[in-house]
PDB file of C-alpha atoms in Angstrom:
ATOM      1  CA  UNK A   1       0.000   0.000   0.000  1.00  0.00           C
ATOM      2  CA  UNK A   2       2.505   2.074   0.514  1.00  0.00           C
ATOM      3  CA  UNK A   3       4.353   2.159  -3.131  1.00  0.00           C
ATOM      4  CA  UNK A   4       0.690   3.075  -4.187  1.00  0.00           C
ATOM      5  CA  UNK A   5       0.932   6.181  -2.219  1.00  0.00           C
ATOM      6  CA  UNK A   6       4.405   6.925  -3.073  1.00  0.00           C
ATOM      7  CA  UNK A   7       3.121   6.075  -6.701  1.00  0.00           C
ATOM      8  CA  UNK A   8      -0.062   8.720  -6.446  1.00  0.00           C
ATOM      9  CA  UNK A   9       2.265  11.522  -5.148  1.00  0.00           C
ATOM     10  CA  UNK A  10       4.737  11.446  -7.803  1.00  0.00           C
ATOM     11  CA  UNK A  11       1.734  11.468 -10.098  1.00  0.00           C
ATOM     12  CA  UNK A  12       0.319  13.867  -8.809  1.00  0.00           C
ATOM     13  CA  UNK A  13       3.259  16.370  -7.702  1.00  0.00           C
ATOM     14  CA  UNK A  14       2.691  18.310 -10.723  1.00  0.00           C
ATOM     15  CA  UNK A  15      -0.753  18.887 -10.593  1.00  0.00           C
ATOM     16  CA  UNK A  16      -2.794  21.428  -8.265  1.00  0.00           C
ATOM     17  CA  UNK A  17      -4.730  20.272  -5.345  1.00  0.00           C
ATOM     18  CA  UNK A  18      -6.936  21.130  -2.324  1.00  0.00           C
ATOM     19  CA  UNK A  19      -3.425  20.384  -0.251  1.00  0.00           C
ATOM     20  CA  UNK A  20      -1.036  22.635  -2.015  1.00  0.00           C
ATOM     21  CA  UNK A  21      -0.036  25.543   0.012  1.00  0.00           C
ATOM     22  CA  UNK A  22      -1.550  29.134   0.112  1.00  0.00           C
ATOM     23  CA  UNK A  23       1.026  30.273  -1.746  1.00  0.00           C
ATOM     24  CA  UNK A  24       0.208  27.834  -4.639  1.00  0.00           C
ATOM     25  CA  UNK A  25      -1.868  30.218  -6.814  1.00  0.00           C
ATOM     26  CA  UNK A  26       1.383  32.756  -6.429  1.00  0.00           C
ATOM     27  CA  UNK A  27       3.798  30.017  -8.064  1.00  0.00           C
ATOM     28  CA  UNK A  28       1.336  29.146 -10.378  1.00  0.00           C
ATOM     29  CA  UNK A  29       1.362  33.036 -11.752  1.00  0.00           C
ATOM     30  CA  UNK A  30       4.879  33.437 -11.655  1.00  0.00           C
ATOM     31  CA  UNK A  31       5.363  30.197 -13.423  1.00  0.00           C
ATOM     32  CA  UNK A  32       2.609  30.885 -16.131  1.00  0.00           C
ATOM     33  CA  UNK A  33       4.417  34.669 -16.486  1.00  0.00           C
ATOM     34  CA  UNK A  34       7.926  32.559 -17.244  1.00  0.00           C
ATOM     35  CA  UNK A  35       5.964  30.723 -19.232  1.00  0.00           C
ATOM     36  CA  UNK A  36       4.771  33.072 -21.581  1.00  0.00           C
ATOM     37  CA  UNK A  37       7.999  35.282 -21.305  1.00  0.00           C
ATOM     38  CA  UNK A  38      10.064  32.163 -22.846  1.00  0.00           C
ATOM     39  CA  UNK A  39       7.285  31.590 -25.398  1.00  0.00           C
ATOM     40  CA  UNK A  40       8.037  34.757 -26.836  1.00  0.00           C
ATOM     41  CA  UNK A  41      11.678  34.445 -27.549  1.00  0.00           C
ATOM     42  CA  UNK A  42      13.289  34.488 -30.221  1.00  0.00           C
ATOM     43  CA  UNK A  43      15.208  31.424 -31.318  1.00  0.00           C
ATOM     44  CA  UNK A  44      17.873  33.129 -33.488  1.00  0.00           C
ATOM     45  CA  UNK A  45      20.306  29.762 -33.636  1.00  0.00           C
ATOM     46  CA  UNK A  46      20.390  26.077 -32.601  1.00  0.00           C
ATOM     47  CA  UNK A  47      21.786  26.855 -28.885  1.00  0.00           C
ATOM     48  CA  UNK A  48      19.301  29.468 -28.506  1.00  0.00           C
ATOM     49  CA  UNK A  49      16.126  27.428 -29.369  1.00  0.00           C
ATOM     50  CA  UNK A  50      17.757  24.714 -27.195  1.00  0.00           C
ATOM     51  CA  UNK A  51      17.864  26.664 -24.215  1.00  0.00           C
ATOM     52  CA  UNK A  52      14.013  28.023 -24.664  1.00  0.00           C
ATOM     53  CA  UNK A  53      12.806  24.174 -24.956  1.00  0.00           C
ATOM     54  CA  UNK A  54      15.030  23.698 -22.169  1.00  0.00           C
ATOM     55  CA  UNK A  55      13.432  26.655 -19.995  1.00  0.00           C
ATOM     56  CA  UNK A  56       9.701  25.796 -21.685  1.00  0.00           C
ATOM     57  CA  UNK A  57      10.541  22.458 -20.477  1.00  0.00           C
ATOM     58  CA  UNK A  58      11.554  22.844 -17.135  1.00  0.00           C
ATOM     59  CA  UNK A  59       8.651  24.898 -16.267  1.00  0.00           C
ATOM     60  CA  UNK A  60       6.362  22.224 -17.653  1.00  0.00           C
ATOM     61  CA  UNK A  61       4.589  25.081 -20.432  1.00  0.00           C
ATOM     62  CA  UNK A  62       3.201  21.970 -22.147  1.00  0.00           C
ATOM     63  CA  UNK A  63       0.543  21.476 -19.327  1.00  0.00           C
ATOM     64  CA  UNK A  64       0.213  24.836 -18.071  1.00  0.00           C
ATOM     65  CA  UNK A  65      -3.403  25.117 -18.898  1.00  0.00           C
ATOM     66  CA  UNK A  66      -4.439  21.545 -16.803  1.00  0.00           C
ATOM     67  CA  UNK A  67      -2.626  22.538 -14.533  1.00  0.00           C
ATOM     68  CA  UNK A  68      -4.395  26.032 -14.040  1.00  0.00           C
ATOM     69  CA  UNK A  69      -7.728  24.312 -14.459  1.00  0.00           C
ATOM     70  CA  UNK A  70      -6.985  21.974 -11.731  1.00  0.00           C
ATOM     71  CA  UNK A  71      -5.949  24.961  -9.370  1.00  0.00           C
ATOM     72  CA  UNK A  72      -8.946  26.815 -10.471  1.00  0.00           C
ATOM     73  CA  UNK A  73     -11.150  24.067  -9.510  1.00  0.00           C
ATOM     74  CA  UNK A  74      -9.180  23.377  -6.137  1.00  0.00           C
ATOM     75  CA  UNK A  75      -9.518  26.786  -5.382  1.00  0.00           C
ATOM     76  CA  UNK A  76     -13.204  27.772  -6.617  1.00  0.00           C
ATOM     77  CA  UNK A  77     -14.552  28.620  -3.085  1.00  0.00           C
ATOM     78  CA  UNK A  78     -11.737  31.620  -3.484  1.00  0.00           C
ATOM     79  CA  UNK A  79     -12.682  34.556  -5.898  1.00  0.00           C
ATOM     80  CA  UNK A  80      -9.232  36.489  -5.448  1.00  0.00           C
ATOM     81  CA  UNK A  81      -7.234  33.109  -6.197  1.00  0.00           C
ATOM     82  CA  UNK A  82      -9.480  32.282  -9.168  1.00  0.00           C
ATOM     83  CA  UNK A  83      -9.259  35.859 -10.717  1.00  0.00           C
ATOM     84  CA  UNK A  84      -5.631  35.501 -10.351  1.00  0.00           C
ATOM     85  CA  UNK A  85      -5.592  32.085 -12.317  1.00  0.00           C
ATOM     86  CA  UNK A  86      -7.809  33.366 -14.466  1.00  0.00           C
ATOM     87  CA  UNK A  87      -5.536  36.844 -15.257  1.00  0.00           C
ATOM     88  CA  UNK A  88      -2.517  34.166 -15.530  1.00  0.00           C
ATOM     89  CA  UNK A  89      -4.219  31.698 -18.125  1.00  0.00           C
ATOM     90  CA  UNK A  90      -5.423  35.056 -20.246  1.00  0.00           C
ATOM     91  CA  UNK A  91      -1.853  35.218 -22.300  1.00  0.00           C
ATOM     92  CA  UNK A  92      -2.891  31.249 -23.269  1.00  0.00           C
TER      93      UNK A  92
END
């Protein structure tokens, strides 16, 4: 029982939940901002585009948006946090 849980919360470590901590919707901005500063670089040679995939990467861009949707939800009883989401997700 034991691997399962170990299993569910490595699964699960990059998604939003009702445990992450208060300061989860302010990591989610800043990490949507990065995000959509990196998507808007220009990669003028091979080293250059490597190191945007590399950031894009690294800040898991690719599931940016189920991620957000999943903090929205955990956080719907919150109207600040979900405006804040909401205001991050916009530039998507």
């Amino acid at each position: 029982m034991r691997m399962l849980a170990v299993g569910a919360a490595v699964a699960l470590s990059g998604c939003a939940s009702a445990s992450w901590s208060g300061d989860a919707v302010t990591r989610f901005v800043d990490r949507a901002d990065m995000c959509a500063h990196w998507s808007g670089e220009e990669p003028y040679d091979e080293a250059r585009r490597a190191g945007i995939d590399q950031a894009l990467s690294d800040m898991r861009c690719a599931t940016l948006l189920r991620d957000g949707a999943a903090l929205r939800l955990s956080r719907k009883d919150r109207p600040d946090d979900v405006r804040r989401i909401d205001m991050a997700l916009s530039a998507f």
